[in-house]
Every structure is written in structure tokens, then in C-alpha cells.
Short mmCIF file of C-alpha atoms in Angstrom, two decimals:
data_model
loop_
_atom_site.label_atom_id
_atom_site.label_comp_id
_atom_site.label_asym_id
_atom_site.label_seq_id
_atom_site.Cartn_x
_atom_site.Cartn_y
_atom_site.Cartn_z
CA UNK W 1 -26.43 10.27 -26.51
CA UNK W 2 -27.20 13.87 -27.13
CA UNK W 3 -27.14 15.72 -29.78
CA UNK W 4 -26.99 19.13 -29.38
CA UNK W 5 -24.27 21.51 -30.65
CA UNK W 6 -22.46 22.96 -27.53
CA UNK W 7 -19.92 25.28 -28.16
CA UNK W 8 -18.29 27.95 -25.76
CA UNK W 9 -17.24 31.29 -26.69
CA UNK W 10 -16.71 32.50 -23.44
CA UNK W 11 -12.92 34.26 -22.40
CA UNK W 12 -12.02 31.55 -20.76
CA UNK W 13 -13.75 27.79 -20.40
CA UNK W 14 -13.80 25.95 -17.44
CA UNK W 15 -11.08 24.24 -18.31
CA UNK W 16 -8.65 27.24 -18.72
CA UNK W 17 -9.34 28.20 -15.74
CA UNK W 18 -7.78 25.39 -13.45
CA UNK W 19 -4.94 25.77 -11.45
CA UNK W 20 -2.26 24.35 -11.46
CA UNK W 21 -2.41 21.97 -8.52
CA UNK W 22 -5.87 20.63 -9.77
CA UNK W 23 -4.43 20.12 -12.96
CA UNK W 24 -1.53 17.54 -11.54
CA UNK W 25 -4.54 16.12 -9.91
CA UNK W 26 -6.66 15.39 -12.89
CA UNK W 27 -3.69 14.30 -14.86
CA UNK W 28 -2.48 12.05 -12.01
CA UNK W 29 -6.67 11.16 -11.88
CA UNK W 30 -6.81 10.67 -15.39
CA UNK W 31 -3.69 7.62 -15.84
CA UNK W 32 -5.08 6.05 -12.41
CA UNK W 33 -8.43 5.90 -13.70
CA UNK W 34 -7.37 4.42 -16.94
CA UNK W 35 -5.71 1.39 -15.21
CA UNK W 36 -8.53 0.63 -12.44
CA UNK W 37 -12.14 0.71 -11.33
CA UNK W 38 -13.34 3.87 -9.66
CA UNK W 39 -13.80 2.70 -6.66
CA UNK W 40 -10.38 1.31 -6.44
CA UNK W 41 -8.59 4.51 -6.61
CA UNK W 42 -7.91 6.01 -3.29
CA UNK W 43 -6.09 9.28 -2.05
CA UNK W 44 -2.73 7.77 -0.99
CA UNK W 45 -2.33 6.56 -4.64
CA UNK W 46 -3.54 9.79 -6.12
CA UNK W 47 -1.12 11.96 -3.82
CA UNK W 48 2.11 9.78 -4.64
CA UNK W 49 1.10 9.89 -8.69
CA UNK W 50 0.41 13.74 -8.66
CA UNK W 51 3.82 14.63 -6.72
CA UNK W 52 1.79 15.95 -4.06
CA UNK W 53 0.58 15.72 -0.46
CA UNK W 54 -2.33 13.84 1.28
CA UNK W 55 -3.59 17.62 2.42
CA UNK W 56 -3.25 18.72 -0.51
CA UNK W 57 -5.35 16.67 -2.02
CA UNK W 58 -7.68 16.52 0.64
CA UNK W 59 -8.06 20.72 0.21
CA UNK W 60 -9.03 20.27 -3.83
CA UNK W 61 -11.24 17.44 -3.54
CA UNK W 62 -14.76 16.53 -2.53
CA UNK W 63 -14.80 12.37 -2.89
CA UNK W 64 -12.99 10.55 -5.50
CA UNK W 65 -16.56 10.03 -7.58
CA UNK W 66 -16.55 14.01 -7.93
CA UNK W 67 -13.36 13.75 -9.24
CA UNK W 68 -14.11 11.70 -11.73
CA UNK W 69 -17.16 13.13 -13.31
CA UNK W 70 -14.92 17.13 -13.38
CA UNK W 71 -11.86 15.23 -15.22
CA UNK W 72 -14.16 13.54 -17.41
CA UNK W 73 -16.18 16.28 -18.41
CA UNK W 74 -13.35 18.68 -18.60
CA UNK W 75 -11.78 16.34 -20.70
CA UNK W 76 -14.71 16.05 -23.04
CA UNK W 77 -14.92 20.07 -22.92
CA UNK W 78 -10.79 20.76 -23.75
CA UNK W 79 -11.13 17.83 -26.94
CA UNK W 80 -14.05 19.84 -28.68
CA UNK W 81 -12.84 23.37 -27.86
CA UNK W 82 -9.16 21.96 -29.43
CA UNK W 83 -11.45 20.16 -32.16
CA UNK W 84 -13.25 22.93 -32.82
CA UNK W 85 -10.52 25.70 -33.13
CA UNK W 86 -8.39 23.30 -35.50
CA UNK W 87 -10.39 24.28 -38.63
CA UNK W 88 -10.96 27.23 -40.71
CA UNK W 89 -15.17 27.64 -40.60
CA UNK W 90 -15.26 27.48 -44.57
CA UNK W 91 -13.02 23.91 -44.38
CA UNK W 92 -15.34 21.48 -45.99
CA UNK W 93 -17.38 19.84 -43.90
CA UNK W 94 -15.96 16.01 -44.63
CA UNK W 95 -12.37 17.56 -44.09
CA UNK W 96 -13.22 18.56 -40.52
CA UNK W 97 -14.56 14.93 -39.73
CA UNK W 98 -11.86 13.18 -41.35
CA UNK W 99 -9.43 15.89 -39.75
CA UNK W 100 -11.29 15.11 -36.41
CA UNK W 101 -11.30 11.43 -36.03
CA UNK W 102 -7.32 11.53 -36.73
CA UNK W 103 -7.09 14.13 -33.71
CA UNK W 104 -8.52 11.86 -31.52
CA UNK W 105 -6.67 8.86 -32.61
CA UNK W 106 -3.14 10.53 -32.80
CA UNK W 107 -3.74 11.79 -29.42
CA UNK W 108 -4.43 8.49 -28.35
CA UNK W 109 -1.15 7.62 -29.60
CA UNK W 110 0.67 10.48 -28.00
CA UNK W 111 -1.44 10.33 -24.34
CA UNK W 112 -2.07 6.45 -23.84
CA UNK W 113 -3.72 7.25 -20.91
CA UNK W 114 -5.83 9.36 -22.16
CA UNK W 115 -6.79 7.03 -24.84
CA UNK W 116 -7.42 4.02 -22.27
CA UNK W 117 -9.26 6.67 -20.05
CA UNK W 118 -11.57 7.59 -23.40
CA UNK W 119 -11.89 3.68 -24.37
CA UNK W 120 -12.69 2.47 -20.26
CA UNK W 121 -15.25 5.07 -19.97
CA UNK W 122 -16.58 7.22 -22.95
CA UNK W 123 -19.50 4.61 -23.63
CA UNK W 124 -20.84 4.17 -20.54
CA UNK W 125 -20.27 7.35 -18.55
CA UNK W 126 -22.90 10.44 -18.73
CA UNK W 127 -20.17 12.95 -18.47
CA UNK W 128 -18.10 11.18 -21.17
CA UNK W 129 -21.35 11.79 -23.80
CA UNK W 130 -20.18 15.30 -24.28
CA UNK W 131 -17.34 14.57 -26.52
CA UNK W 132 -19.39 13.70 -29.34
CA UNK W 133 -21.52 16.73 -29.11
CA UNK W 134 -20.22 19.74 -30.57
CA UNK W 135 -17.97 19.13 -33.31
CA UNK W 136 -18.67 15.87 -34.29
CA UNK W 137 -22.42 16.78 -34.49
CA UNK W 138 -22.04 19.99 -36.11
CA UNK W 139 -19.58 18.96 -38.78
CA UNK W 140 -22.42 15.71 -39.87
CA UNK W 141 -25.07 18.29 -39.90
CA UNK W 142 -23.17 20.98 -42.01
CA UNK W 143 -22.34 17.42 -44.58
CA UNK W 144 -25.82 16.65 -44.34
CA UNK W 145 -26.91 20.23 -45.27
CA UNK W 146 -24.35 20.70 -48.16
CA UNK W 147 -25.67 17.07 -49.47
CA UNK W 148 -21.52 15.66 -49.08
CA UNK W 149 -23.52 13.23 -47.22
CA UNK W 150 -26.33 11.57 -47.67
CA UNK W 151 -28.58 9.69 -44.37
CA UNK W 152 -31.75 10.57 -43.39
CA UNK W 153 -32.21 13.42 -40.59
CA UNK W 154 -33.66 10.85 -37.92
CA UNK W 155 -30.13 8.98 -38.45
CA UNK W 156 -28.37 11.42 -36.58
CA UNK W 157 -27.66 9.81 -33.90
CA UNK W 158 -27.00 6.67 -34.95
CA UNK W 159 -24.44 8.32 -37.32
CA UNK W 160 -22.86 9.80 -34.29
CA UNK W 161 -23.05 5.92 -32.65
CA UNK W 162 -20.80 4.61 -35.83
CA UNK W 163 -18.54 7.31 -35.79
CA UNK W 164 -17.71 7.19 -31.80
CA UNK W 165 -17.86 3.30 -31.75
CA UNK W 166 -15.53 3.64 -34.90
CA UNK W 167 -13.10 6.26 -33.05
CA UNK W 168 -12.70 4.21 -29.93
CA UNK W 169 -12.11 0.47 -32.08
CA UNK W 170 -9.58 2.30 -33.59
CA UNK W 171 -7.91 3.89 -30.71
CA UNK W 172 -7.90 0.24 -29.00
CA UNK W 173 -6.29 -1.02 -31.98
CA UNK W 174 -3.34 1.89 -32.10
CA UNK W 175 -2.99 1.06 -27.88
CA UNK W 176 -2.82 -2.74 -28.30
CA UNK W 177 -0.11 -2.35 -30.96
CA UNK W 178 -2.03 -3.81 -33.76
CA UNK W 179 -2.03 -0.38 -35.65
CA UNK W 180 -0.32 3.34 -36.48
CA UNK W 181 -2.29 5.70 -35.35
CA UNK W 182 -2.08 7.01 -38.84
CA UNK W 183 -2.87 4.11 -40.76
CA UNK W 184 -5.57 3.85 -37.96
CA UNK W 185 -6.61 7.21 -38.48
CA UNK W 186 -6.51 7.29 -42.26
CA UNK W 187 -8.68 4.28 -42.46
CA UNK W 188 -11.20 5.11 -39.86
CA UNK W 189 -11.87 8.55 -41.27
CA UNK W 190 -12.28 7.04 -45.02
CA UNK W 191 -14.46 4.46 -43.96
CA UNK W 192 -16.77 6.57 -41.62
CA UNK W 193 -16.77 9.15 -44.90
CA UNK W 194 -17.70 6.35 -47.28
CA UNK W 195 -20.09 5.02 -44.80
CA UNK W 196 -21.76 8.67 -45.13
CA UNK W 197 -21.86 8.69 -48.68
CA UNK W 198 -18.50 9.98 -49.75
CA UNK W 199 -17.08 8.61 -52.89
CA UNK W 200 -14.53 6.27 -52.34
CA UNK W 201 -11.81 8.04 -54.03
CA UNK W 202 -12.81 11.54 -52.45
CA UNK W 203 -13.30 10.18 -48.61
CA UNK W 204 -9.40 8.53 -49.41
CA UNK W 205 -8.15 12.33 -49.97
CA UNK W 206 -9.75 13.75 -47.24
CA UNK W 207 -8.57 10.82 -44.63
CA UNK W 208 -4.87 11.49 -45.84
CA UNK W 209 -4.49 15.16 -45.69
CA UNK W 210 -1.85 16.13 -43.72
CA UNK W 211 -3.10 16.61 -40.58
CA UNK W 212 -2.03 20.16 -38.36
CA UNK W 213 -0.99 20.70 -35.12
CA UNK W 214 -4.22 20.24 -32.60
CA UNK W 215 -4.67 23.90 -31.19
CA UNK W 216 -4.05 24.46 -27.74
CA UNK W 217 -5.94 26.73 -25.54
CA UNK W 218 -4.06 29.23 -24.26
#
């Protein structure tokens, strides 16, 4: 897993930049590849679940594989850009983790596919690694710096291993029906923050804030 901080201040990302079509495409790419094996996904299927037709498809697409490493790296690119807009830059550090573990649950909740998609994938796929640069990465290092939390510098990345691992157990549990995504939520980010070093009572306030509206990018 990497950890560097990427972060993209550019006028528009790669992902605002997609038309239209492509984006019924990746959407339509995103629930079929949630429910099967790459391989198993073929252009008929992807046509009839995008609304579109065969040539269409055939005119925005290199080979199913491609397809599957742009949606999931554009999907690992829109989450931190969304992540990463969501907070005010003085917003302490734990806040922003707590805050951004609940995003990615209660979006789980809202976009099961997207949630399967993240659970199927995001541990095993190269392109799928991105989403826990950027924020996730930056807002540890910031708690590290500020002493909120307190691990040794060379436990970086297995910090960023509990807190993924963490995410996607929990967004399992919200899809199989065993749990809110808030109670889900709540608990993941308070036990990742007490994990960290967080006071018990403090990492219990910051996992129950009320959580805002995930930014868009437009």
C-alpha cells in the first residue's frame, strides 16, 4: 500500500471531466462488477445495464480489463477529492478521520454497489490502493504531528492497514444487514480513534458528530 499524499488541485480532475455516456458506462460497470468476476462481464450485459447500444459501447471502450482499472481508479480519485473537500483545513485532525470513515460507510449504505464494488476489490486490486492515500494518510500524519495520536512513524502503514480493513468489515456488516451504517460508522471511527490513542470519551465525541453532506464536485 502506498503512502503518499496525492491530492489534485487542478480545474478539473479526471473524473470531472467524463462524459456523460462513459459515465452510464462506469456506473452500469461499477454494479456488474460488484456482482461477478471480471472476466465474466461481457459487452451485451454492459450495453443492456447502461441503457445503451452494443456500438456504443464498443466506441468508449478498449477491453473490459481497461474498464475496470479507469472505474476503479476514478472511483478511488472522486472518494478522496469528496473526502478531502468535506472539511475545513483547521478541523482537528481526529474529526476528519472519524468524519471520513462515516463517509465511506454511509455511502456504502446509500450506493450498495458501490460498497460491494469497494469490499470485492479494494484489497486486492492496484488501482483500488489509491483510496487510502490522500486523506486518510494525511489526516494520521497531521494526528501524529499534533501528538492526538500516538504510534510510531514506521507504523504508518500498518495504521492505514487497520483503518481500511476496519472501513471495509464495517461496510460488509451495514450490506449484510447486521448493522446501521451509523451505528457502524460511529463505532468504527471510535474504535480506530481509540486504537490511535484517543481517549475513550474524546474518540466517542468525535465518532458522533453530526456528520455533513459529502461535497460533490461540480
Amino acid at each position: 500500500m502506498s503512502t503518499d499524499v496525492h491530492s489534485s488541485h487542478s480545474p478539473q480532475s479526471r473524473v470531472q471531466t467524463v462524459s456523460a455516456i462513459q459515465r452510464r458506462i462506469h456506473a452500469a460497470a461499477i454494479k456488474l462488477f460488484a456482482e461477478k468476476q471480471i472476466a465474466d462481464v461481457n459487452i451485451s450485459e454492459l450495453a443492456q445495464t447502461a441503457g445503451l447500444a452494443r456500438n456504443t459501447i464498443y466506441k468508449n471502450l478498449e477491453s473490459i480489463d481497461s474498464l475496470f482499472e479507469t472505474v476503479a481508479s476514478e472511483l478511488a480519485e472522486e472518494m478522496n477529492e469528496r473526502v478531502g473537500k468535506s472539511a475545513a483545513p483547521d478541523l482537528d485532525p481526529a474529526q476528519r478521520l472519524a468524519n471520513g470513515i462515516r463517509f465511506y460507510i454511509r455511502r456504502a449504505h446509500e450506493e450498495p454497489h458501490w460498497g460491494s464494488f469497494l469490499v470485492r476489490y479494494s484489497a486486492s486490486h492496484v488501482s483500488m490502493q489509491k483510496l487510502w492515500d490522500g486523506p486518510p494518510v494525511r489526516d494520521v500524519l497531521a494526528g501524529l504531528a499534533s501528538q492526538r495520536y500516538s504510534f510510531r512513524q514506521e507504523q504508518l502503514m500498518s495504521v492505514i492497514g487497520m483503518i481500511a480493513g476496519s472501513v471495509l468489515i464495517a461496510i460488509s456488516l451495514v450490506l449484510q444487514g447486521h448493522k446501521t451504517w451509523r451505528d457502524a460508522g460511529a463505532d468504527t471511527a471510535e474504535l480506530v480513534l481509540r486504537a490511535l490513542g484517543v481517549p475513550p470519551d474524546e474518540a466517542r465525541a468525535f465518532a458522533t458528530e453530526p456528520l455533513p453532506t459529502l461535497p460533490s464536485l461540480d
